[in-house]
PDB file of C-alpha atoms in Angstrom:
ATOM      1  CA  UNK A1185       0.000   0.000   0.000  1.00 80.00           C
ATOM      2  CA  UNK A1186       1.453   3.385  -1.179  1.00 82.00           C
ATOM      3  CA  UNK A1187       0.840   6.260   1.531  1.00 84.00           C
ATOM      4  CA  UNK A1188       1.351  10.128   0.042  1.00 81.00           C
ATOM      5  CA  UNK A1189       2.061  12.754   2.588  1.00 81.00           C
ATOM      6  CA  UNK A1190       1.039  16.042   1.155  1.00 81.00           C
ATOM      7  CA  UNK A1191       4.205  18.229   0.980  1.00 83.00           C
ATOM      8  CA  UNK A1192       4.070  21.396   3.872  1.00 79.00           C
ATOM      9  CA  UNK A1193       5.918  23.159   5.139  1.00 79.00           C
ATOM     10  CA  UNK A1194       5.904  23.523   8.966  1.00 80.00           C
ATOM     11  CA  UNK A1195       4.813  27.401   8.724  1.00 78.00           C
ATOM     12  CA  UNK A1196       1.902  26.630   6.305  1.00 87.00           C
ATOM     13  CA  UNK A1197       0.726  23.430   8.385  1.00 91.00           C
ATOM     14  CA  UNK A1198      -2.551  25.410   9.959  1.00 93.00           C
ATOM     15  CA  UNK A1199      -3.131  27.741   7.032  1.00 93.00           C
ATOM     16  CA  UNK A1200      -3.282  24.088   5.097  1.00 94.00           C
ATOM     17  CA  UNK A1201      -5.567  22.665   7.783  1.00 95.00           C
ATOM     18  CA  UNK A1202      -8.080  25.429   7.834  1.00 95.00           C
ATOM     19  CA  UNK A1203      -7.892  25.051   4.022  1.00 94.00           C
ATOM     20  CA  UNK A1204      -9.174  21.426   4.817  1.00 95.00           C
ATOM     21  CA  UNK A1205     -11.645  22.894   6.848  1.00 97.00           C
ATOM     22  CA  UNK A1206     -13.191  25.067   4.767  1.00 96.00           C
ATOM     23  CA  UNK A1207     -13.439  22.581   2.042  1.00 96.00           C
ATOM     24  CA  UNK A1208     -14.616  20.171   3.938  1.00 96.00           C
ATOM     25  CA  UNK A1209     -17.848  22.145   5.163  1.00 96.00           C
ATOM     26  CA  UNK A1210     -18.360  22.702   1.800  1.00 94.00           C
ATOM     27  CA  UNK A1211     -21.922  24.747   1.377  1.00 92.00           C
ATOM     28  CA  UNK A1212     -21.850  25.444   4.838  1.00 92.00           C
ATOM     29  CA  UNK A1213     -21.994  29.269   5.698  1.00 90.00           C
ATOM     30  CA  UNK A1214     -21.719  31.020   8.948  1.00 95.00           C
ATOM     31  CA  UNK A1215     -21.131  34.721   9.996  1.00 95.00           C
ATOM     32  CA  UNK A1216     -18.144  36.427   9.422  1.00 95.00           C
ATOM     33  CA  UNK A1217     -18.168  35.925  13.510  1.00 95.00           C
ATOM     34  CA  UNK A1218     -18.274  32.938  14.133  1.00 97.00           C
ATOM     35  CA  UNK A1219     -16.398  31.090  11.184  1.00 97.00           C
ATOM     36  CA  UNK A1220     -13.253  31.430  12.956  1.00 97.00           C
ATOM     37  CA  UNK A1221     -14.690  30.021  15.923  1.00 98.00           C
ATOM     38  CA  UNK A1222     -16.346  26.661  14.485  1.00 98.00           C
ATOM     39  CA  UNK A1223     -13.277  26.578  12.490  1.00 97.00           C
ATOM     40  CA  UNK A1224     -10.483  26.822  15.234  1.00 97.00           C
ATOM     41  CA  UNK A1225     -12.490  24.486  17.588  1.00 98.00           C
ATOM     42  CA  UNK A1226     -13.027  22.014  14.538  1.00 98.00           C
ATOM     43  CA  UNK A1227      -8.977  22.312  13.873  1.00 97.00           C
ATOM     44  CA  UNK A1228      -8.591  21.435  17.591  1.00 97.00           C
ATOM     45  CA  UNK A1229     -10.812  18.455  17.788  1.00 97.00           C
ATOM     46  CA  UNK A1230     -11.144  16.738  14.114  1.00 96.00           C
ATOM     47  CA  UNK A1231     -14.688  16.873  14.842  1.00 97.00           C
ATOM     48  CA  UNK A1232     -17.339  18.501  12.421  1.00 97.00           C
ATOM     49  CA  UNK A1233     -20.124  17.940  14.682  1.00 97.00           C
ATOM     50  CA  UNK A1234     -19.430  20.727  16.342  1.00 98.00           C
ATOM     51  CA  UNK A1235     -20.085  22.878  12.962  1.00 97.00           C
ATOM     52  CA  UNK A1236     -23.965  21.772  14.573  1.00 96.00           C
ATOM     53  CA  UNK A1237     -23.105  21.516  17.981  1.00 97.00           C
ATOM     54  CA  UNK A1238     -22.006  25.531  18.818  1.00 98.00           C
ATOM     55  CA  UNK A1239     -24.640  27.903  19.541  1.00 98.00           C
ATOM     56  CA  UNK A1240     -24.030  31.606  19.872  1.00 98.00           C
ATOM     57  CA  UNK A1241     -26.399  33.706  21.443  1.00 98.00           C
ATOM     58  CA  UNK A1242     -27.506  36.840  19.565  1.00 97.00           C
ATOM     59  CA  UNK A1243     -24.060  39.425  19.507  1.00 97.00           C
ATOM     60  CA  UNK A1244     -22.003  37.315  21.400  1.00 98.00           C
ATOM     61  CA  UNK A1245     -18.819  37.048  19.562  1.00 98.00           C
ATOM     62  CA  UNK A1246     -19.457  41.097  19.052  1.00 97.00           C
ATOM     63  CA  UNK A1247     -19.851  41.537  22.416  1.00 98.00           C
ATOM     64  CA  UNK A1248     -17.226  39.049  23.770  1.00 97.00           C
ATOM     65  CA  UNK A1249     -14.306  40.995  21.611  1.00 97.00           C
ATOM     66  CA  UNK A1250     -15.234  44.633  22.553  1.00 96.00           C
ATOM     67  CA  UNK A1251     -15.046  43.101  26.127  1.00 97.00           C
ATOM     68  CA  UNK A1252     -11.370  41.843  25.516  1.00 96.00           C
ATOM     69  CA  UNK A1253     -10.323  44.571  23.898  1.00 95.00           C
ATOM     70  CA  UNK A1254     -11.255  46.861  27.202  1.00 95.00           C
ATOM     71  CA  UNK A1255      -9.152  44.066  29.061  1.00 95.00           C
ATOM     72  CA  UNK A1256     -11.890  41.841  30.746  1.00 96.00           C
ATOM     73  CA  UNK A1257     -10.614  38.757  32.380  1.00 97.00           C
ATOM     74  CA  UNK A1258     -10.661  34.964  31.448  1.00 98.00           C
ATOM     75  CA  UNK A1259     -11.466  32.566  33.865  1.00 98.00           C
ATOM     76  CA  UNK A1260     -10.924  28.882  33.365  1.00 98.00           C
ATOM     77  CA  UNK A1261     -12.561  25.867  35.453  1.00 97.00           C
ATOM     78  CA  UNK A1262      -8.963  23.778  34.637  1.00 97.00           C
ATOM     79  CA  UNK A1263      -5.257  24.737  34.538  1.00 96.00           C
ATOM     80  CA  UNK A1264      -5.193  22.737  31.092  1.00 96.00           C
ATOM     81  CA  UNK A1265      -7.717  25.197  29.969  1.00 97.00           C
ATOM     82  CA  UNK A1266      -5.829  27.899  31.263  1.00 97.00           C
ATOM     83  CA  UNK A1267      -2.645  26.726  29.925  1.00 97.00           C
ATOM     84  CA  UNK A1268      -3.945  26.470  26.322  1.00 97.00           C
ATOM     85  CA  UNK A1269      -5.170  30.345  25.913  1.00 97.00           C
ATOM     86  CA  UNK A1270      -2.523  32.617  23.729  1.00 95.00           C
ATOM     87  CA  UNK A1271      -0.766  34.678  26.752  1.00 94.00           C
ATOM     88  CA  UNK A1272       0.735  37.410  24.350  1.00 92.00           C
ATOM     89  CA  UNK A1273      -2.669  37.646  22.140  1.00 92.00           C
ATOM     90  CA  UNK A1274      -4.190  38.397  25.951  1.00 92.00           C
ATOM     91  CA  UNK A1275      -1.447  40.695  27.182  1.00 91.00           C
ATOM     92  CA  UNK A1276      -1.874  43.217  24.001  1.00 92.00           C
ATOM     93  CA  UNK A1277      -4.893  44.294  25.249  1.00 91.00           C
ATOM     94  CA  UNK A1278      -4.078  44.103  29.496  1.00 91.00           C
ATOM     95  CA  UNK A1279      -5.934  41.056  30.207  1.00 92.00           C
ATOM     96  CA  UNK A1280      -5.548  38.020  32.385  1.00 95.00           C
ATOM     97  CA  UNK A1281      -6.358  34.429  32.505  1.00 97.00           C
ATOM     98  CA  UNK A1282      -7.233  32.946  35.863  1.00 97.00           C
ATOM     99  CA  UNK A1283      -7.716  29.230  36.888  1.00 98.00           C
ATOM    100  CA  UNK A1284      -8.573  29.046  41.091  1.00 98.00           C
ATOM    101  CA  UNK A1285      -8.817  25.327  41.243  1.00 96.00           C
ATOM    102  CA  UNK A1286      -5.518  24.771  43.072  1.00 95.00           C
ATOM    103  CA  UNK A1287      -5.657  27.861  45.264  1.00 96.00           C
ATOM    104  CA  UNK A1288      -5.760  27.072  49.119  1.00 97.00           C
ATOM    105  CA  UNK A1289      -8.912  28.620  49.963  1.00 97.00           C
ATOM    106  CA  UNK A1290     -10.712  27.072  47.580  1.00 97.00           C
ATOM    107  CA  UNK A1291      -9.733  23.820  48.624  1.00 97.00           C
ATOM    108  CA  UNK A1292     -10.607  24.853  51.715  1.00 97.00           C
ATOM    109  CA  UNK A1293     -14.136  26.478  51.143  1.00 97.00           C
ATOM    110  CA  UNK A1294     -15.390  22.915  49.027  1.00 97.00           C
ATOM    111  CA  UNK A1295     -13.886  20.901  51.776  1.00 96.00           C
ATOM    112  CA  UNK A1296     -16.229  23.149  54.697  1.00 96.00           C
ATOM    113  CA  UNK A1297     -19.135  23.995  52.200  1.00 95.00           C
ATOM    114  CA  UNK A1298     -19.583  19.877  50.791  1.00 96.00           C
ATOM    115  CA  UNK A1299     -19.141  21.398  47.478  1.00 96.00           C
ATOM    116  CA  UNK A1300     -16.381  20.985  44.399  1.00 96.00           C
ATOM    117  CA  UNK A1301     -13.357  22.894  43.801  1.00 97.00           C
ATOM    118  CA  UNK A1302     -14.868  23.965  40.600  1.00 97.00           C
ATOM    119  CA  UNK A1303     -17.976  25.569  42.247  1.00 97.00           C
ATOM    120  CA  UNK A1304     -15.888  26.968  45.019  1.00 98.00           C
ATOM    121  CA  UNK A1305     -13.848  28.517  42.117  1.00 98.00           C
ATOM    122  CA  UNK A1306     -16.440  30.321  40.879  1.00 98.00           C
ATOM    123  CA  UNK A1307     -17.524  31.775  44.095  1.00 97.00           C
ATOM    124  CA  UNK A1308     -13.846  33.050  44.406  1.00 98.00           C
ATOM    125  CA  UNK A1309     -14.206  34.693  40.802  1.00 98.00           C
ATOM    126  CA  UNK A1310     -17.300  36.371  42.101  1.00 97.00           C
ATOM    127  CA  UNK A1311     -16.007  37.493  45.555  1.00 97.00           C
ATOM    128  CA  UNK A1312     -12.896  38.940  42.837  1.00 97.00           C
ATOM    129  CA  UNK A1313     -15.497  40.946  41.222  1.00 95.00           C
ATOM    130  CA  UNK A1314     -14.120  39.144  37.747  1.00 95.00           C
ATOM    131  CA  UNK A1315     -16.935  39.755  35.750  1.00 94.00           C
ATOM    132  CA  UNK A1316     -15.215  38.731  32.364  1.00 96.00           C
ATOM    133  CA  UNK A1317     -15.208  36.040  30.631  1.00 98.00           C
ATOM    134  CA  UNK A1318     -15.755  32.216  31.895  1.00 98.00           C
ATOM    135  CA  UNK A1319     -14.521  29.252  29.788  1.00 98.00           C
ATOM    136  CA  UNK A1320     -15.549  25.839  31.445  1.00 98.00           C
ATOM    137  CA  UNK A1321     -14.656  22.981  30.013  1.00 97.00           C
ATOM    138  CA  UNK A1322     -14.506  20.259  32.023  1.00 97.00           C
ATOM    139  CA  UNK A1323     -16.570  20.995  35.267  1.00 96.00           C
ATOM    140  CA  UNK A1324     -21.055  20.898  34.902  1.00 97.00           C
ATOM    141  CA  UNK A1325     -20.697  22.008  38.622  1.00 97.00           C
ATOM    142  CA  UNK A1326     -18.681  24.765  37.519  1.00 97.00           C
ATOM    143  CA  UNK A1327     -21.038  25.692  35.203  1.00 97.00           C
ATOM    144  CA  UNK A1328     -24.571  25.511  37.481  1.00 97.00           C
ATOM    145  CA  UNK A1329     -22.725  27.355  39.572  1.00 97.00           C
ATOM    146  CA  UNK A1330     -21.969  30.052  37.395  1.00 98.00           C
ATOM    147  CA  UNK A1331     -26.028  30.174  36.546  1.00 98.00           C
ATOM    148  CA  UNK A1332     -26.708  30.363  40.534  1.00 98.00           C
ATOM    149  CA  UNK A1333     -24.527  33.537  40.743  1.00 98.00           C
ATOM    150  CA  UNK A1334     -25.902  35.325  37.931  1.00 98.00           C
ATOM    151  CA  UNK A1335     -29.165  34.711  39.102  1.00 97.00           C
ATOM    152  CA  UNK A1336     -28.845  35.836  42.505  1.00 97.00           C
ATOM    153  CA  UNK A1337     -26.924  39.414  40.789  1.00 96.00           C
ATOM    154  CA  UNK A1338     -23.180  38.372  42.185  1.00 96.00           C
ATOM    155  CA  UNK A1339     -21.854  38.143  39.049  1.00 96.00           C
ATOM    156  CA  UNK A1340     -22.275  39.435  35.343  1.00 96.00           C
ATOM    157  CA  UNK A1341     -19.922  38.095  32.709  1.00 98.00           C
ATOM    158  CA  UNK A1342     -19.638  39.167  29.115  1.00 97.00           C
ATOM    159  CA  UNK A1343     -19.314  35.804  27.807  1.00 98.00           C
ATOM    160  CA  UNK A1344     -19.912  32.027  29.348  1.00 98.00           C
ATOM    161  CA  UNK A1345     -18.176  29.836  26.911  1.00 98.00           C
ATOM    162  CA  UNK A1346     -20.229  26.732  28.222  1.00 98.00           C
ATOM    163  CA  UNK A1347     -18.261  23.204  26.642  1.00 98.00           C
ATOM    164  CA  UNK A1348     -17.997  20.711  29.808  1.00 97.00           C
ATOM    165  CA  UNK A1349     -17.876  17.178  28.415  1.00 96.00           C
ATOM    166  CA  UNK A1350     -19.292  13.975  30.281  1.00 95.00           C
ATOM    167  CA  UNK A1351     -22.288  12.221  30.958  1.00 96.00           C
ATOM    168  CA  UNK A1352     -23.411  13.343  34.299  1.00 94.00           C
ATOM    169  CA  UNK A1353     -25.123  17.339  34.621  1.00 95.00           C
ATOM    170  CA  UNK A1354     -23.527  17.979  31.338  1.00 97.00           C
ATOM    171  CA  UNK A1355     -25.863  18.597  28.878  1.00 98.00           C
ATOM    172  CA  UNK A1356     -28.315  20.099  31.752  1.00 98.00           C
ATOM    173  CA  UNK A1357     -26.214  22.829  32.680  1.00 98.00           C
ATOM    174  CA  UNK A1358     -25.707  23.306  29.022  1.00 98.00           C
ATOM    175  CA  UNK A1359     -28.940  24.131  28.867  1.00 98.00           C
ATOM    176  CA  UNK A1360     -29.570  26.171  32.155  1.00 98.00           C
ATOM    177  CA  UNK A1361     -26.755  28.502  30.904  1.00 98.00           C
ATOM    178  CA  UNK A1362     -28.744  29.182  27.603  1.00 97.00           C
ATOM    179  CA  UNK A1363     -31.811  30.511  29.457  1.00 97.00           C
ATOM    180  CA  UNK A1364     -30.471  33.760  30.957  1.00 97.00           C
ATOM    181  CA  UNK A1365     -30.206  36.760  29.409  1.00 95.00           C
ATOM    182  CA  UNK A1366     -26.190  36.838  29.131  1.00 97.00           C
ATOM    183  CA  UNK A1367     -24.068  36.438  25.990  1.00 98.00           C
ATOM    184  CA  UNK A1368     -22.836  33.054  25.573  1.00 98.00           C
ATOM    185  CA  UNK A1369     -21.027  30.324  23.201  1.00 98.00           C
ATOM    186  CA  UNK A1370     -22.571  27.027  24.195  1.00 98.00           C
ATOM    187  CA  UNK A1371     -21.418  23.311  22.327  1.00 98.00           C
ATOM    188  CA  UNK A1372     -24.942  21.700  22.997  1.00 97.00           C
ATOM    189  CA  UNK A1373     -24.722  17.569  23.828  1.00 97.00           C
ATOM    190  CA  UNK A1374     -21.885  16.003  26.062  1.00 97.00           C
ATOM    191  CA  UNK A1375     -18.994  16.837  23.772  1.00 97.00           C
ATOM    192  CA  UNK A1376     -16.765  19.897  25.232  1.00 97.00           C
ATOM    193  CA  UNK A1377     -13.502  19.824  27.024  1.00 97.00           C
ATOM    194  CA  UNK A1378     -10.789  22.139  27.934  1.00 97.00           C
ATOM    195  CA  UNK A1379      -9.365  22.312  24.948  1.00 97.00           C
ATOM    196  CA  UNK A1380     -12.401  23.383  22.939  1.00 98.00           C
ATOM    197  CA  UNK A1381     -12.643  26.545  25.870  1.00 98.00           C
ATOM    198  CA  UNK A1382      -9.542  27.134  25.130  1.00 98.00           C
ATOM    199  CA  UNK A1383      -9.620  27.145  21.383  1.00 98.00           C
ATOM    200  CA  UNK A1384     -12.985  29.323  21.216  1.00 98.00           C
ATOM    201  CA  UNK A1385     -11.105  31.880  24.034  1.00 98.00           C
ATOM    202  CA  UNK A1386      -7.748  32.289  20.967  1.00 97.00           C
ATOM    203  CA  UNK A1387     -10.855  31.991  18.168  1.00 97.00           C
ATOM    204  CA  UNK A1388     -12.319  35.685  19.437  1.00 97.00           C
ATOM    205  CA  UNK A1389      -8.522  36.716  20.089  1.00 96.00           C
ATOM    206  CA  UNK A1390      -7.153  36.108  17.178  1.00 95.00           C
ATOM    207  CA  UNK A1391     -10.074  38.239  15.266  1.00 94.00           C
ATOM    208  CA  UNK A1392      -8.448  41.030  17.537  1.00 92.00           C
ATOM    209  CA  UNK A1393      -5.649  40.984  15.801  1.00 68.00           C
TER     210      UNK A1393
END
């Protein structure tokens, strides 16, 4: 069996997979918006369901980069998440990416509270007054947690970039996210991870450039 290995070079490698992409889609159109973020979190994964699987509420990419550019924070419910957003697209415009899942007093609050880290995380980010943007990835508790805050008025983010993956409280808090009245990126069904928050997060900084 003969294999052929297409011929690029290392510089052109993502240019040539977005090329792929594209193709691949074929009639598929989206806004000028939110191409590059199907696209980018289709590069990450290999997976084209989530061409389907991404829902944007109305202005959110809008609103999410006119919110970076004034500086607003990124919080993460995972290090790995935190890890994978473009540092030097972030500090051009005086921003931050947090992750409080290791911090002490978190720890600490889940162990006296009976809650998880992730949940206690967001209750940090709140008591921070971080009202930026929240990527979670990996955590549904993070995620129903977030919804109990901005219910009760404690916190108001620009963007909840909503992609946990799993089985259990996934999907639900998916869906609990999508009926308030804030701007968010949500990948409906159990597939999500870190890596997909992280991807969407560099999508809408990358149109900044």
């Amino acid at each position: 069996m003969k294999i052929e290995l297409e011929n690029v070079l290392p510089a052109d490698i993502e240019k040539r997979s977005f090329e792929i992409i594209t193709e691949e889609l074929g009639d598929r159109a989206f806004p000028p918006d939110i191409a590059p973020v199907v696209k980018r979190v289709i590069h990450t994964t290999a997976d084209f369901d989530y061409a389907d699987n991404l829902v944007f509420s109305p202005h959110a990419v809008e609103l999410a980069l006119d919110a970076l550019r004034g500086g607003a924070p990124i919080v993460t419910d995972t290090n790995m998440g935190k890890s994978g957003v473009n540092k030097k697209a972030l500090q051009k415009f005086g921003s931050t990416v947090h992750c409080f899942m290791a911090d002490e007093d978190v720890a600490g609050a889940a162990l006296e509270h009976h809650t998880t880290r992730a949940q206690a995380s967001m209750d940090k980010a709140a008591a921070l007054g971080l009202n930026g943007i929240f990527a979670v990835g990996n955590a549904p508790t993070a995620l129903v947690r977030l919804y109990e805050l901005i219910k009760d008025g404690r916190l108001a983010p620009k963007l909840v970039i909503g992609v946990p993956v799993g089985f259990v409280n996934v999907v639900a808090s998916k869906e609990l996210i999508m009926t308030l009245d804030v701007p968010f990126i949500v990948a409906k069904g159990r597939k999500g991870g870190s890596n997909v928050a992280a991807a969407i997060c560099n999508a809408l900084l990358y149109q900044l450039k």
